[in-house]
Amino acid sequence: MTITSSGADLSTLAQQYTEDGFVLVKGLLSKEEAAYYRQRSHDLLAALNRKDDPTWKSAMGLSDGATRLQHLHDAQFYDAAFSRLLVDPRFTDVAAAVMGVEGVQLHHTKLFVKPPENGSPFPLHQDYPFFPHKYHRVGAAIFHFDDAPEEKGCVRVIPGSHKDGPREHDPEGSFHLPDVPFESATPQPAEAGDVLFFTYLTVHGSGVNVSEEARTTWLIQYRDPGDPPTVKTHDHSLGQGMMLRGVDPTGRSAS
Ligand SMILES: O=C(O)CCC(=O)C(=O)O
């Protein structure tokens, strides 16, 4: 049995991920670390002062009115604190274990702040159509830098949905799954420091932040370096292909 530095048993986490398509690792970061990253996230977004809002058009139907979302791709290219998290063994050991491989490669990262009262939801979707790979060994880890109860628009997943494989998506559309009821996904409330790992085939989304506090998360999309993309897409991400754990057995750099 291998115990992670957060106290979790790696083989149990891997079993859950295989069975359910996701696993919530409690306390992977300490509360102090989460608070530190929360502050850095908000400072970074304030310093950049970007006006673009990545709220999905298809998210409109999930809220009563207009919602807002702040984001930043590839925060590790702006602040070295995020680079350190990328190679932190507490994260990379779990990412390797759940994929059942030694090497973990970076695909991209996304910092999200859902502002209080009207933080944007994400309609249910798979990440697969955005960047399909041959063996589907691609996943996401959502780091929670503050508490994310249901009223803050926590992530929801449909347990076991990854087992049905890639779903039909409208290539011209927004890639959300309008035929899957939002309520069919199970909320995954999390505390500051928890990290939610899920496969890119797992159907997931999240609700509106109707609380009085922002929800702050950092999503790291990782993959098995031995799993090649089948479509050349989403390759603009800075640092894609960087090894986060182990060695790239293919000798191939980012593609
Ligand atoms: O952060 C969330 O609430 C969900 C994000 C998500 O589903 C995505 O970026 O694909």
GROMACS .gro file of C-alpha atoms and ligand atoms in nm:
model
  265
    1MET     CA    1   0.000   0.000   0.000
    2THR     CA    2   0.138   0.342  -0.095
    3ILE     CA    3   0.017   0.631   0.114
    4THR     CA    4   0.023   0.978  -0.041
    5SER     CA    5   0.154   1.273   0.154
    6SER     CA    6  -0.209   1.377   0.202
    7GLY     CA    7  -0.267   1.045   0.377
    8ALA     CA    8  -0.466   0.876   0.101
    9ASP     CA    9  -0.392   0.525  -0.021
   10LEU     CA   10  -0.296   0.545  -0.389
   11SER     CA   11  -0.436   0.207  -0.490
   12THR     CA   12  -0.774   0.288  -0.332
   13LEU     CA   13  -0.782   0.622  -0.515
   14ALA     CA   14  -0.697   0.447  -0.842
   15GLN     CA   15  -0.974   0.190  -0.789
   16GLN     CA   16  -1.231   0.464  -0.725
   17TYR     CA   17  -1.118   0.657  -1.032
   18THR     CA   18  -1.146   0.346  -1.247
   19GLU     CA   19  -1.488   0.260  -1.109
   20ASP     CA   20  -1.649   0.607  -1.084
   21GLY     CA   21  -1.443   0.812  -1.330
   22PHE     CA   22  -1.345   1.053  -1.053
   23VAL     CA   23  -1.203   1.072  -0.703
   24LEU     CA   24  -1.200   1.359  -0.453
   25VAL     CA   25  -0.873   1.367  -0.260
   26LYS     CA   26  -0.932   1.544   0.070
   27GLY     CA   27  -0.667   1.775   0.211
   28LEU     CA   28  -0.408   1.731  -0.063
   29LEU     CA   29  -0.303   2.087   0.021
   30SER     CA   30  -0.312   2.222   0.374
   31LYS     CA   31  -0.560   2.501   0.454
   32GLU     CA   32  -0.264   2.742   0.477
   33GLU     CA   33  -0.137   2.645   0.132
   34ALA     CA   34  -0.485   2.675  -0.016
   35ALA     CA   35  -0.522   3.023   0.136
   36TYR     CA   36  -0.181   3.120  -0.006
   37TYR     CA   37  -0.280   3.006  -0.356
   38ARG     CA   38  -0.618   3.172  -0.326
   39GLN     CA   39  -0.450   3.504  -0.255
   40ARG     CA   40  -0.200   3.460  -0.538
   41SER     CA   41  -0.483   3.373  -0.779
   42HIS     CA   42  -0.682   3.682  -0.692
   43ASP     CA   43  -0.370   3.904  -0.698
   44LEU     CA   44  -0.273   3.769  -1.040
   45LEU     CA   45  -0.618   3.824  -1.190
   46ALA     CA   46  -0.636   4.174  -1.039
   47ALA     CA   47  -0.291   4.264  -1.177
   48LEU     CA   48  -0.379   4.142  -1.525
   49ASN     CA   49  -0.722   4.310  -1.512
   50ARG     CA   50  -0.853   4.122  -1.815
   51LYS     CA   51  -1.201   4.201  -1.932
   52ASP     CA   52  -1.276   3.883  -2.129
   53ASP     CA   53  -1.530   3.643  -1.983
   54PRO     CA   54  -1.519   3.276  -2.085
   55THR     CA   55  -1.876   3.197  -1.975
   56TRP     CA   56  -2.018   2.943  -2.220
   57LYS     CA   57  -2.310   3.071  -2.427
   58SER     CA   58  -2.483   2.742  -2.351
   59ALA     CA   59  -2.456   2.824  -1.977
   60MET     CA   60  -2.725   3.092  -2.007
   61GLY     CA   61  -3.005   2.839  -1.962
   62LEU     CA   62  -2.869   2.733  -1.621
   63SER     CA   63  -2.914   3.070  -1.450
   64ASP     CA   64  -3.185   3.330  -1.401
   65GLY     CA   65  -2.975   3.614  -1.535
   66ALA     CA   66  -2.634   3.707  -1.663
   67THR     CA   67  -2.343   3.540  -1.489
   68ARG     CA   68  -1.970   3.616  -1.474
   69LEU     CA   69  -1.647   3.422  -1.474
   70GLN     CA   70  -1.281   3.524  -1.439
   71HIS     CA   71  -1.014   3.301  -1.585
   72LEU     CA   72  -0.652   3.268  -1.686
   73HIS     CA   73  -0.492   2.998  -1.896
   74ASP     CA   74  -0.146   2.872  -1.796
   75ALA     CA   75  -0.103   3.066  -1.468
   76GLN     CA   76   0.235   2.893  -1.427
   77PHE     CA   77   0.369   3.124  -1.698
   78TYR     CA   78   0.283   3.426  -1.482
   79ASP     CA   79   0.369   3.311  -1.130
   80ALA     CA   80   0.627   3.049  -1.030
   81ALA     CA   81   0.416   2.943  -0.732
   82PHE     CA   82   0.190   2.765  -0.982
   83SER     CA   83   0.489   2.597  -1.149
   84ARG     CA   84   0.581   2.443  -0.815
   85LEU     CA   85   0.233   2.300  -0.776
   86LEU     CA   86   0.252   2.142  -1.122
   87VAL     CA   87   0.539   1.914  -1.016
   88ASP     CA   88   0.430   1.863  -0.656
   89PRO     CA   89   0.444   1.485  -0.593
   90ARG     CA   90   0.127   1.502  -0.385
   91PHE     CA   91  -0.047   1.584  -0.713
   92THR     CA   92   0.167   1.398  -0.966
   93ASP     CA   93   0.173   1.071  -0.768
   94VAL     CA   94  -0.208   1.062  -0.767
   95ALA     CA   95  -0.228   1.159  -1.137
   96ALA     CA   96   0.011   0.875  -1.226
   97ALA     CA   97  -0.167   0.622  -1.003
   98VAL     CA   98  -0.516   0.695  -1.137
   99MET     CA   99  -0.397   0.662  -1.498
  100GLY     CA  100  -0.194   0.352  -1.409
  101VAL     CA  101   0.125   0.490  -1.564
  102GLU     CA  102   0.460   0.627  -1.446
  103GLY     CA  103   0.478   0.946  -1.648
  104VAL     CA  104   0.251   1.247  -1.622
  105GLN     CA  105   0.256   1.514  -1.891
  106LEU     CA  106   0.105   1.861  -1.887
  107HIS     CA  107  -0.174   1.944  -2.130
  108HIS     CA  108  -0.285   2.284  -2.000
  109THR     CA  109  -0.407   2.468  -1.691
  110LYS     CA  110  -0.700   2.700  -1.618
  111LEU     CA  111  -0.749   2.933  -1.324
  112PHE     CA  112  -1.116   3.007  -1.256
  113VAL     CA  113  -1.276   3.250  -1.017
  114LYS     CA  114  -1.654   3.232  -0.999
  115PRO     CA  115  -1.747   3.570  -0.851
  116PRO     CA  116  -2.002   3.590  -0.566
  117GLU     CA  117  -2.376   3.595  -0.637
  118ASN     CA  118  -2.362   3.522  -1.007
  119GLY     CA  119  -2.054   3.310  -1.081
  120SER     CA  120  -2.107   3.127  -1.409
  121PRO     CA  121  -2.209   2.762  -1.429
  122PHE     CA  122  -2.067   2.502  -1.669
  123PRO     CA  123  -2.322   2.289  -1.857
  124LEU     CA  124  -2.267   1.915  -1.846
  125HIS     CA  125  -1.998   1.801  -2.089
  126GLN     CA  126  -1.705   1.572  -2.146
  127ASP     CA  127  -1.362   1.728  -2.197
  128TYR     CA  128  -1.287   1.464  -2.461
  129PRO     CA  129  -1.412   1.650  -2.773
  130PHE     CA  130  -1.195   1.952  -2.696
  131PHE     CA  131  -0.874   1.746  -2.727
  132PRO     CA  132  -0.935   1.380  -2.819
  133HIS     CA  133  -0.657   1.128  -2.753
  134LYS     CA  134  -0.607   0.773  -2.877
  135TYR     CA  135  -0.624   0.581  -2.546
  136HIS     CA  136  -0.827   0.833  -2.341
  137ARG     CA  137  -0.562   0.854  -2.069
  138VAL     CA  138  -0.628   1.222  -2.011
  139GLY     CA  139  -0.766   1.372  -1.691
  140ALA     CA  140  -0.822   1.687  -1.491
  141ALA     CA  141  -0.734   1.777  -1.134
  142ILE     CA  142  -0.930   2.066  -0.987
  143PHE     CA  143  -0.749   2.226  -0.694
  144HIS     CA  144  -0.987   2.402  -0.455
  145PHE     CA  145  -0.827   2.713  -0.305
  146ASP     CA  146  -1.137   2.795  -0.101
  147ASP     CA  147  -1.440   2.599   0.016
  148ALA     CA  148  -1.680   2.504  -0.262
  149PRO     CA  149  -2.015   2.401  -0.113
  150GLU     CA  150  -2.308   2.345  -0.347
  151GLU     CA  151  -2.425   2.708  -0.331
  152LYS     CA  152  -2.088   2.820  -0.459
  153GLY     CA  153  -2.136   2.624  -0.779
  154CYS     CA  154  -1.923   2.323  -0.692
  155VAL     CA  155  -1.834   2.071  -0.961
  156ARG     CA  156  -2.088   1.797  -1.036
  157VAL     CA  157  -2.013   1.462  -1.199
  158ILE     CA  158  -2.209   1.165  -1.326
  159PRO     CA  159  -2.043   0.868  -1.157
  160GLY     CA  160  -1.950   0.591  -1.402
  161SER     CA  161  -2.032   0.803  -1.709
  162HIS     CA  162  -1.678   0.756  -1.842
  163LYS     CA  163  -1.751   0.388  -1.902
  164ASP     CA  164  -1.979   0.470  -2.198
  165GLY     CA  165  -1.683   0.627  -2.379
  166PRO     CA  166  -1.697   0.933  -2.601
  167ARG     CA  167  -2.047   1.071  -2.655
  168GLU     CA  168  -2.193   1.228  -2.967
  169HIS     CA  169  -2.106   1.596  -2.977
  170ASP     CA  170  -2.206   1.861  -3.223
  171PRO     CA  171  -1.871   1.967  -3.374
  172GLU     CA  172  -2.023   2.304  -3.463
  173GLY     CA  173  -2.171   2.345  -3.118
  174SER     CA  174  -2.047   2.420  -2.771
  175PHE     CA  175  -1.977   2.053  -2.686
  176HIS     CA  176  -2.223   2.053  -2.397
  177LEU     CA  177  -2.469   1.763  -2.361
  178PRO     CA  178  -2.818   1.921  -2.373
  179ASP     CA  179  -2.993   1.583  -2.347
  180VAL     CA  180  -2.836   1.499  -2.010
  181PRO     CA  181  -3.033   1.668  -1.726
  182PHE     CA  182  -2.816   1.889  -1.509
  183GLU     CA  183  -2.979   1.741  -1.195
  184SER     CA  184  -2.856   1.394  -1.291
  185ALA     CA  185  -2.502   1.495  -1.196
  186THR     CA  186  -2.395   1.454  -0.833
  187PRO     CA  187  -2.258   1.766  -0.659
  188GLN     CA  188  -1.904   1.725  -0.524
  189PRO     CA  189  -1.879   1.983  -0.246
  190ALA     CA  190  -1.518   2.040  -0.154
  191GLU     CA  191  -1.312   2.220   0.108
  192ALA     CA  192  -1.009   2.440   0.059
  193GLY     CA  193  -0.715   2.209  -0.014
  194ASP     CA  194  -0.920   1.926  -0.169
  195VAL     CA  195  -0.844   1.814  -0.525
  196LEU     CA  196  -1.098   1.649  -0.755
  197PHE     CA  197  -0.947   1.416  -1.017
  198PHE     CA  198  -1.162   1.297  -1.310
  199THR     CA  199  -1.114   1.147  -1.655
  200TYR     CA  200  -1.179   1.350  -1.970
  201LEU     CA  201  -1.465   1.107  -2.050
  202THR     CA  202  -1.646   1.174  -1.720
  203VAL     CA  203  -1.958   1.386  -1.772
  204HIS     CA  204  -1.926   1.691  -1.547
  205GLY     CA  205  -2.030   2.053  -1.505
  206SER     CA  206  -2.101   2.295  -1.222
  207GLY     CA  207  -2.371   2.524  -1.091
  208VAL     CA  208  -2.405   2.899  -1.042
  209ASN     CA  209  -2.219   3.057  -0.750
  210VAL     CA  210  -2.510   3.214  -0.561
  211SER     CA  211  -2.311   3.255  -0.238
  212GLU     CA  212  -2.151   3.572  -0.107
  213GLU     CA  213  -1.796   3.447  -0.163
  214ALA     CA  214  -1.589   3.378  -0.473
  215ARG     CA  215  -1.509   3.019  -0.569
  216THR     CA  216  -1.140   2.988  -0.663
  217THR     CA  217  -1.002   2.680  -0.842
  218TRP     CA  218  -0.706   2.580  -1.054
  219LEU     CA  219  -0.758   2.303  -1.309
  220ILE     CA  220  -0.458   2.104  -1.432
  221GLN     CA  221  -0.528   1.891  -1.740
  222TYR     CA  222  -0.277   1.605  -1.750
  223ARG     CA  223  -0.218   1.304  -1.973
  224ASP     CA  224  -0.014   0.991  -2.020
  225PRO     CA  225   0.281   1.095  -2.240
  226GLY     CA  226   0.230   0.768  -2.431
  227ASP     CA  227  -0.120   0.870  -2.537
  228PRO     CA  228  -0.108   1.074  -2.858
  229PRO     CA  229  -0.374   1.328  -2.957
  230THR     CA  230  -0.589   1.212  -3.250
  231VAL     CA  231  -0.677   1.563  -3.361
  232LYS     CA  232  -0.440   1.857  -3.367
  233THR     CA  233  -0.639   2.093  -3.149
  234HIS     CA  234  -0.595   2.289  -2.829
  235ASP     CA  235  -0.220   2.291  -2.891
  236HIS     CA  236  -0.180   2.661  -2.821
  237SER     CA  237  -0.140   2.605  -2.447
  238LEU     CA  238   0.191   2.725  -2.311
  239GLY     CA  239   0.415   2.447  -2.187
  240GLN     CA  240   0.206   2.166  -2.328
  241GLY     CA  241   0.410   1.845  -2.321
  242MET     CA  242   0.614   1.939  -2.013
  243MET     CA  243   0.687   1.632  -1.805
  244LEU     CA  244   0.544   1.670  -1.453
  245ARG     CA  245   0.650   1.324  -1.337
  246GLY     CA  246   0.876   1.055  -1.485
  247VAL     CA  247   1.018   1.032  -1.835
  248ASP     CA  248   0.844   1.060  -2.174
  249PRO     CA  249   0.891   0.707  -2.315
  250THR     CA  250   0.816   0.826  -2.669
  251GLY     CA  251   1.083   1.093  -2.683
  252ARG     CA  252   0.816   1.302  -2.854
  253SER     CA  253   0.771   1.657  -2.734
  254ALA     CA  254   0.439   1.840  -2.719
  255SER     CA  255   0.198   1.773  -3.002
  256LIG     O1  256  -1.464   2.468  -1.269
  256LIG     C1  257  -1.573   2.421  -1.297
  256LIG     O2  258  -1.674   2.447  -1.233
  256LIG     C2  259  -1.586   2.327  -1.413
  256LIG     C3  260  -1.481   2.350  -1.516
  256LIG     C4  261  -1.497   2.260  -1.634
  256LIG     O3  262  -1.582   2.177  -1.639
  256LIG     C5  263  -1.407   2.270  -1.745
  256LIG     O4  264  -1.324   2.363  -1.751
  256LIG     O5  265  -1.414   2.182  -1.834
   0.00000   0.00000   0.00000
